[in-house]
XYZ file of C-alpha atoms in Angstrom:
533
model
C -93.564 -26.732 41.248
C -92.609 -24.019 43.797
C -91.811 -20.598 42.395
C -91.036 -17.139 43.750
C -91.127 -13.781 41.980
C -88.937 -10.744 42.547
C -89.549 -7.266 41.053
C -87.001 -6.560 38.326
C -85.950 -3.309 39.978
C -85.116 -5.153 43.210
C -82.684 -7.501 41.464
C -80.302 -4.617 40.629
C -79.523 -6.354 37.323
C -81.764 -4.252 35.065
C -81.203 -0.725 33.812
C -83.192 2.261 35.026
C -84.567 2.626 31.485
C -86.055 -0.873 31.495
C -87.341 -0.561 35.062
C -89.006 2.748 34.209
C -90.511 1.160 31.091
C -91.948 -1.692 33.165
C -93.362 0.897 35.574
C -94.963 2.656 32.566
C -93.399 5.996 33.450
C -95.131 8.785 31.531
C -91.903 10.234 30.148
C -91.250 7.044 28.144
C -94.693 6.715 26.534
C -93.708 8.637 23.359
C -91.094 5.939 22.655
C -93.426 2.961 22.325
C -96.806 2.228 20.800
C -98.768 0.171 23.320
C -97.642 -1.411 26.562
C -97.874 -5.233 26.465
C -101.067 -5.833 28.433
C -103.620 -8.399 27.348
C -106.315 -5.760 26.829
C -104.058 -3.726 24.512
C -103.637 -6.484 21.930
C -107.061 -5.919 20.355
C -106.062 -2.521 18.974
C -102.635 -3.868 17.933
C -104.333 -6.677 15.993
C -106.575 -4.180 14.213
C -103.637 -1.942 13.247
C -101.553 -4.809 11.870
C -104.472 -6.433 10.077
C -105.249 -3.200 8.273
C -101.678 -2.542 7.164
C -100.415 -6.037 6.312
C -101.160 -7.152 2.770
C -102.370 -10.497 1.458
C -99.522 -10.452 -1.063
C -96.916 -10.236 1.704
C -98.570 -13.135 3.528
C -98.418 -15.254 0.383
C -94.750 -14.471 -0.260
C -93.853 -15.128 3.406
C -95.680 -18.456 3.469
C -93.969 -19.596 0.278
C -90.541 -18.511 1.583
C -91.040 -20.379 4.859
C -92.090 -23.562 3.104
C -88.952 -23.321 1.003
C -86.778 -22.763 4.085
C -88.310 -25.874 5.686
C -88.079 -28.112 2.605
C -85.213 -30.200 4.031
C -86.356 -30.061 7.671
C -88.298 -32.630 9.663
C -91.235 -30.294 10.150
C -93.896 -31.065 12.747
C -97.604 -30.934 11.973
C -97.900 -28.077 14.492
C -95.266 -25.966 12.738
C -96.625 -26.772 9.271
C -100.101 -25.782 10.411
C -98.734 -22.464 11.705
C -96.935 -21.746 8.436
C -100.114 -22.454 6.473
C -102.088 -20.252 8.864
C -99.853 -17.229 8.151
C -101.568 -16.973 4.767
C -104.809 -16.124 6.558
C -105.575 -12.509 7.431
C -106.612 -13.464 10.957
C -103.168 -14.891 11.811
C -100.474 -12.897 13.585
C -96.998 -13.600 14.891
C -95.224 -13.056 18.192
C -91.505 -12.844 17.538
C -88.229 -13.188 19.342
C -84.784 -13.141 17.775
C -81.314 -14.252 18.700
C -77.832 -14.865 17.388
C -76.701 -18.301 16.211
C -74.888 -19.064 19.466
C -73.096 -22.387 19.594
C -75.462 -24.985 21.107
C -77.895 -22.103 21.857
C -75.453 -20.278 24.169
C -76.778 -19.060 27.552
C -80.060 -20.210 29.096
C -81.985 -17.057 28.255
C -82.219 -18.269 24.654
C -84.742 -20.801 25.968
C -86.586 -18.192 28.020
C -87.038 -16.004 24.942
C -88.614 -18.800 22.935
C -90.738 -20.160 25.793
C -92.014 -16.637 26.497
C -92.990 -16.372 22.821
C -94.760 -19.733 22.761
C -96.639 -19.041 25.986
C -97.780 -15.586 24.918
C -99.272 -17.102 21.762
C -101.198 -19.578 23.927
C -102.482 -16.809 26.165
C -103.562 -14.664 23.223
C -105.413 -17.574 21.633
C -107.441 -17.981 24.819
C -108.269 -14.266 24.843
C -108.900 -13.933 21.092
C -110.164 -17.349 19.890
C -111.060 -16.056 16.416
C -107.419 -15.195 15.641
C -104.360 -17.407 15.287
C -101.030 -16.589 16.915
C -97.775 -18.056 15.667
C -94.542 -18.103 17.731
C -91.557 -17.052 15.619
C -87.823 -17.327 16.233
C -85.864 -14.981 13.963
C -82.392 -16.386 13.297
C -79.751 -13.656 13.119
C -78.030 -15.368 10.198
C -76.622 -12.131 8.771
C -74.662 -11.098 11.859
C -70.880 -11.132 11.595
C -69.826 -11.036 15.274
C -68.370 -14.538 15.393
C -66.593 -13.970 18.714
C -69.960 -13.422 20.396
C -71.401 -16.769 19.315
C -68.497 -19.249 19.037
C -68.717 -20.740 22.548
C -70.939 -21.838 25.395
C -70.256 -22.384 29.090
C -70.586 -25.842 30.574
C -69.914 -26.467 34.267
C -67.669 -23.461 34.578
C -65.636 -24.199 31.448
C -65.822 -22.575 28.037
C -66.514 -24.916 25.106
C -65.179 -22.880 22.195
C -65.062 -23.123 18.403
C -61.814 -21.577 17.183
C -61.469 -20.704 13.518
C -61.076 -17.768 11.169
C -64.451 -16.272 10.276
C -65.595 -13.519 7.929
C -68.881 -12.531 6.363
C -72.344 -13.453 7.598
C -72.081 -16.115 10.314
C -75.024 -18.108 8.960
C -73.033 -18.943 5.835
C -70.007 -20.267 7.727
C -69.127 -23.885 7.078
C -68.760 -26.074 10.141
C -65.057 -26.886 9.891
C -63.518 -27.495 13.292
C -66.677 -28.512 15.106
C -65.600 -32.162 15.215
C -62.908 -31.140 17.708
C -65.434 -29.087 19.674
C -67.741 -32.098 19.820
C -64.949 -34.328 21.133
C -64.036 -31.772 23.798
C -67.656 -31.428 24.884
C -68.304 -35.165 24.785
C -65.357 -35.799 27.095
C -67.093 -33.765 29.807
C -70.279 -35.849 29.644
C -70.957 -39.215 31.243
C -72.768 -42.136 29.604
C -76.183 -41.595 31.210
C -79.227 -41.455 28.946
C -79.632 -37.662 29.062
C -75.926 -37.163 28.349
C -76.202 -39.471 25.329
C -79.145 -37.415 24.058
C -77.059 -34.239 24.318
C -74.224 -35.857 22.381
C -76.593 -36.960 19.635
C -78.251 -33.542 19.498
C -74.923 -31.735 19.109
C -73.651 -34.268 16.609
C -76.789 -34.195 14.445
C -76.870 -30.401 14.403
C -73.227 -29.526 13.838
C -71.606 -32.556 12.210
C -74.356 -33.375 9.718
C -75.058 -29.967 8.189
C -73.134 -27.745 5.829
C -73.429 -24.311 7.446
C -74.331 -22.605 10.691
C -77.800 -21.539 9.524
C -78.828 -25.117 8.750
C -77.301 -26.380 11.993
C -79.165 -23.831 14.101
C -82.422 -24.409 12.262
C -82.131 -28.138 12.897
C -81.265 -27.671 16.576
C -84.040 -25.214 17.424
C -86.600 -27.142 15.387
C -85.652 -30.352 17.193
C -86.110 -28.692 20.572
C -89.306 -26.729 19.933
C -91.161 -28.181 16.940
C -93.764 -29.801 19.201
C -94.917 -26.289 20.142
C -95.349 -25.098 16.561
C -92.388 -22.715 16.630
C -91.685 -21.207 13.208
C -88.033 -20.406 12.473
C -87.385 -17.531 10.061
C -84.180 -16.851 8.146
C -84.296 -13.234 6.985
C -81.393 -13.836 4.593
C -83.827 -14.722 1.827
C -84.112 -13.193 -1.633
C -87.916 -13.211 -1.809
C -88.246 -11.648 1.646
C -85.572 -9.037 0.961
C -87.492 -8.066 -2.186
C -90.391 -6.984 0.033
C -87.988 -4.649 1.791
C -86.631 -2.930 -1.350
C -88.635 0.324 -0.902
C -87.187 0.791 2.579
C -83.670 -0.076 1.419
C -83.969 2.587 -1.299
C -85.162 5.115 1.255
C -82.214 4.246 3.475
C -79.708 4.636 0.664
C -81.096 7.890 -0.727
C -82.871 9.716 2.110
C -81.192 8.536 5.345
C -84.539 8.638 7.145
C -83.490 6.255 9.897
C -80.401 8.350 10.662
C -82.504 11.471 11.122
C -85.302 9.886 13.137
C -83.185 7.691 15.401
C -80.734 10.541 16.097
C -83.664 12.709 17.205
C -85.022 9.902 19.398
C -81.602 9.343 20.969
C -81.327 13.015 21.877
C -84.813 12.992 23.359
C -84.072 9.879 25.451
C -80.768 11.297 26.679
C -82.493 14.504 27.756
C -85.038 12.568 29.806
C -82.580 10.959 32.196
C -78.803 10.899 32.477
C -79.017 7.218 33.457
C -80.685 6.205 30.192
C -77.929 4.600 28.149
C -78.166 4.883 24.370
C -77.699 1.355 23.021
C -77.099 2.049 19.338
C -76.161 5.078 17.274
C -77.295 5.297 13.650
C -75.073 5.759 10.645
C -75.965 7.742 7.544
C -76.556 4.378 5.809
C -77.567 1.517 8.107
C -76.974 -1.292 5.652
C -74.265 -3.863 5.011
C -73.362 -5.502 1.741
C -72.975 -9.269 1.931
C -71.346 -11.745 -0.426
C -69.346 -14.905 0.122
C -67.029 -14.233 3.075
C -67.983 -10.542 3.103
C -70.231 -8.332 5.220
C -69.138 -4.711 5.129
C -70.863 -1.367 5.556
C -72.246 0.534 2.582
C -70.971 4.117 2.649
C -71.339 7.138 0.373
C -68.345 9.225 -0.630
C -69.272 12.233 -2.728
C -71.645 10.759 -5.348
C -70.292 7.225 -5.202
C -71.703 4.401 -3.087
C -68.983 2.068 -1.874
C -68.593 -1.100 0.162
C -66.215 -0.224 2.990
C -62.730 -1.822 2.849
C -63.295 -3.129 -0.708
C -63.050 -1.908 -4.290
C -66.775 -2.431 -4.848
C -68.685 0.727 -5.785
C -71.612 2.097 -7.807
C -73.169 5.277 -9.041
C -76.691 5.965 -7.793
C -78.364 4.460 -10.869
C -76.043 1.434 -10.852
C -76.757 0.826 -7.169
C -80.535 0.899 -7.611
C -80.332 -1.522 -10.543
C -78.121 -3.821 -8.473
C -80.598 -3.652 -5.575
C -83.490 -4.647 -7.830
C -81.452 -7.525 -9.228
C -79.990 -8.975 -5.990
C -81.769 -7.537 -2.918
C -80.396 -10.419 -0.835
C -76.971 -8.746 -0.969
C -78.269 -5.833 1.137
C -78.232 -6.612 4.844
C -79.846 -4.425 7.544
C -77.823 -3.489 10.590
C -79.174 -3.279 14.149
C -81.107 -0.083 13.318
C -82.820 -1.455 10.198
C -83.258 -5.124 11.126
C -86.298 -4.498 13.370
C -87.950 -2.569 10.539
C -87.235 -5.410 8.098
C -88.745 -7.907 10.514
C -91.941 -5.911 10.918
C -92.292 -5.333 7.168
C -92.284 -9.045 6.325
C -94.082 -10.499 9.387
C -97.710 -9.976 10.542
C -96.181 -9.293 13.938
C -97.836 -7.888 17.051
C -95.115 -8.057 19.684
C -91.351 -8.421 19.918
C -89.980 -10.270 22.952
C -86.403 -9.499 23.915
C -83.957 -8.853 26.715
C -83.338 -5.542 28.438
C -80.623 -4.425 26.030
C -82.777 -5.258 23.011
C -85.823 -3.413 24.291
C -83.625 -0.420 25.092
C -82.632 -0.028 21.435
C -86.156 -0.778 20.185
C -87.289 2.234 22.250
C -85.049 4.349 20.024
C -86.843 3.265 16.846
C -90.529 4.177 17.045
C -90.287 7.513 15.198
C -88.464 5.803 12.318
C -91.269 3.243 12.044
C -93.824 6.052 11.903
C -91.856 7.817 9.177
C -91.750 4.540 7.209
C -95.497 3.950 7.773
C -94.865 0.588 9.472
C -96.788 -0.434 12.607
C -94.530 -0.412 15.656
C -94.882 -3.664 17.641
C -95.482 -4.031 21.334
C -92.250 -4.556 23.268
C -92.224 -7.259 25.927
C -89.341 -8.046 28.254
C -88.674 -11.771 28.063
C -89.063 -13.893 31.159
C -85.985 -13.969 33.370
C -85.401 -17.022 35.529
C -82.989 -18.477 38.031
C -83.304 -22.258 38.322
C -82.760 -23.595 41.825
C -82.742 -27.169 43.079
C -84.593 -28.351 46.161
C -81.255 -29.138 47.813
C -79.956 -25.603 47.196
C -83.164 -24.126 48.567
C -82.931 -26.299 51.680
C -79.349 -25.172 52.288
C -80.388 -21.524 52.039
C -83.172 -22.062 54.568
C -80.735 -23.657 57.029
C -78.381 -20.702 56.566
C -81.301 -18.293 57.024
C -80.608 -16.632 53.673
C -83.335 -15.717 51.188
C -83.008 -16.109 47.430
C -83.514 -12.327 47.199
C -80.335 -11.899 49.275
C -78.333 -13.773 46.635
C -78.966 -10.994 44.102
C -76.638 -8.799 46.183
C -72.984 -8.489 45.238
C -70.936 -10.959 47.264
C -69.291 -8.334 49.486
C -72.655 -6.707 50.266
C -74.199 -10.119 50.875
C -71.451 -10.949 53.370
C -71.983 -7.613 55.111
C -75.730 -8.148 55.407
C -75.351 -11.672 56.801
C -72.633 -10.638 59.241
C -74.677 -7.694 60.486
C -77.762 -9.897 60.873
C -76.226 -12.757 62.840
C -73.527 -10.920 64.791
C -74.000 -10.896 68.558
C -72.557 -7.391 68.802
C -73.733 -4.160 67.189
C -71.597 -3.423 64.134
C -73.275 -0.112 63.372
C -71.373 2.902 64.743
C -74.083 5.390 63.757
C -74.941 6.268 67.415
C -71.259 6.946 68.143
C -70.984 9.130 65.026
C -74.052 11.130 66.015
C -72.707 11.578 69.550
C -69.400 12.803 68.149
C -71.173 15.272 65.853
C -73.168 16.668 68.786
C -69.923 17.248 70.709
C -68.440 19.141 67.769
C -71.503 21.403 67.622
C -70.380 22.778 70.983
C -66.872 23.313 69.627
C -68.273 25.167 66.590
C -70.159 27.558 68.879
C -66.989 28.136 70.872
C -64.995 28.781 67.684
C -67.521 31.357 66.489
C -67.071 33.266 69.760
C -63.306 33.400 69.394
C -61.118 33.556 66.301
C -63.036 32.380 63.204
C -59.822 30.877 61.807
C -60.298 28.282 64.544
C -63.348 26.947 62.608
C -61.115 25.276 60.006
C -59.206 23.394 62.686
C -62.473 22.197 64.247
C -63.824 21.001 60.897
C -60.578 19.154 60.155
C -60.632 17.478 63.554
C -64.296 16.459 63.159
C -63.567 14.935 59.781
C -60.575 13.075 61.210
C -62.572 11.720 64.161
C -65.502 10.580 61.950
C -63.046 8.940 59.573
C -61.457 7.148 62.509
C -64.813 5.762 63.624
C -65.596 4.627 60.080
C -62.256 2.799 59.898
C -62.945 1.100 63.229
C -66.405 0.137 61.976
C -64.907 -1.459 58.849
C -62.260 -3.298 60.890
C -64.895 -4.624 63.273
C -67.009 -5.832 60.348
C -63.974 -7.514 58.821
C -63.153 -9.203 62.112
C -66.712 -10.479 62.481
C -66.653 -11.791 58.910
C -63.537 -13.787 59.792
C -65.321 -15.111 62.869
C -68.234 -16.487 60.819
C -66.093 -17.390 57.807
C -67.423 -20.956 57.603
C -71.011 -19.700 57.466
C -70.179 -17.118 54.780
C -68.242 -19.684 52.736
C -71.290 -21.944 52.559
C -73.471 -19.015 51.440
C -70.911 -17.943 48.845
C -70.746 -21.479 47.497
C -74.474 -21.501 46.797
C -74.385 -17.991 45.349
C -71.552 -18.997 43.014
C -73.620 -21.959 41.830
C -76.720 -19.850 41.147
C -74.925 -16.688 39.998
C -71.799 -17.958 38.218
C -69.156 -15.320 37.770
C -71.264 -12.965 39.918
C -73.687 -12.699 36.990
C -77.184 -13.954 36.309
C -77.349 -17.701 35.718
C -79.386 -17.140 32.544
C -76.608 -15.038 31.000
C -73.922 -17.614 31.655
C -75.047 -21.233 31.914
C -75.935 -23.473 28.960
C -79.172 -25.471 28.982
C -77.264 -28.750 28.800
C -76.244 -28.544 32.477
C -79.905 -28.826 33.446
C -80.745 -31.235 30.641
C -78.401 -33.747 32.260
C -80.761 -33.968 35.243
C -84.119 -33.256 33.637
C -83.774 -34.385 30.022
C -86.848 -33.907 27.843
C -88.832 -32.649 30.831
C -86.820 -29.410 30.976
C -88.726 -27.526 28.273
C -92.209 -28.651 29.468
C -91.266 -27.417 32.961
C -90.417 -24.016 31.532
C -93.577 -23.984 29.405
C -95.609 -24.773 32.509
C -94.134 -22.015 34.686
C -93.115 -19.017 32.554
C -95.781 -16.311 32.365
C -94.705 -13.729 29.765
C -97.027 -10.938 30.918
C -95.972 -11.286 34.562
C -93.288 -8.617 34.756
C -91.230 -10.102 37.576
C -88.060 -12.152 37.856
C -88.897 -15.820 38.390
C -87.132 -18.127 40.859
C -88.067 -21.620 39.732
C -87.390 -24.741 41.764
C -86.674 -27.728 39.525
């Protein structure tokens, strides 16, 4: 299966922070533990093995078996859950929101990257076991971020009132969504499979957590993927010491604030993804997920009448730890406390905020995982590739913004020179003579010369733009065909993986789609993949 790779920096779609991280710039090394290279995993395994207790393994294994009690579990996944109880088993983890019907394509790339890294590690370290984990973000409350997916340029959306943790939402209204989606599908075999998959996930379960667990298990159980729901009383109990520290000492606020300042001072282009609060915890109950705040000596749940004294709060925490929900600052710490994890695989934005967290992990005496950028992919058909070749356009060219792409193509194929640089240089040389003349006369004449030079250069630049525009009109048919392909591969002038749902490709490839991704995605190859399917 033909593939091409493009350096992430050359795509122009990744931040300078992430590109510098991938280049292993020295200034960023204090913000992560070990860079994700195969040879670095040995030391990471040793660190995690030493710090991760047998008791935690036992509690985690029991919790996972309970979470899977009503699921059609595969022998591969069951074997992986059982293996977690062994001290020579470790996890590789990715996480994601409960997007409707998995949301954009990169959801698949995250999980496939995780599965493939486990395979690669097993080959390198045959005496250890490596379990791929998908962490369901069941406690999130950003419903507007997850209530739709894009299918063939149209938004399939679930409209309803929502409050509290999204995982606990009932599935009212999804019958109408199913009918709307079904109407866009034909009656071919792959389309029927998609209908049945959506129907079984969303019309035959009681809440969004169960629906997502069913869907992801159905898609990836053959590869032994283990799905974790962190909204679990027994798992939250393991996190109680860190919750207490957060409530009473505000360690994460101090450490992450310091890290943010240090990152900002390194480079003005490094964007801070998340800012900590004094208390980085929510309180969750039925239909409720609100911040915990402290006012004077009283701990309160924001926008409610719920409140406690310090002693009351600690008793409540010991009684119902599941009510305490970590926010984006604390969730990574929670994950690493309860999992024997070596590496977190995420997108650029995720890794950017993980880089803010290392000092907090050190203060909490929790091993900081390796951070691996998930595989990024653009899927291209043979027909699209053939069209590009006929148009003499490379796939790398399509990463340009459409205006810049049009300019490059026009400049390349135009029969006349569209670059007025020689004329500008000639004009500047003429004005040098005028400057010398002005210096020999009245110096006030210098201003008039400068103004005239600026006017003349501006005039040439305007002519250059008009000539380019005229040439673009002349080859409009050629540019339209290029733009059509770019719009197919980069919908909305964005990356395909951030926009398109997997079902568009499932229609053509069916059950072969995931094996094709498994076959071609190499998680430790830090380049953008162009995959012909």
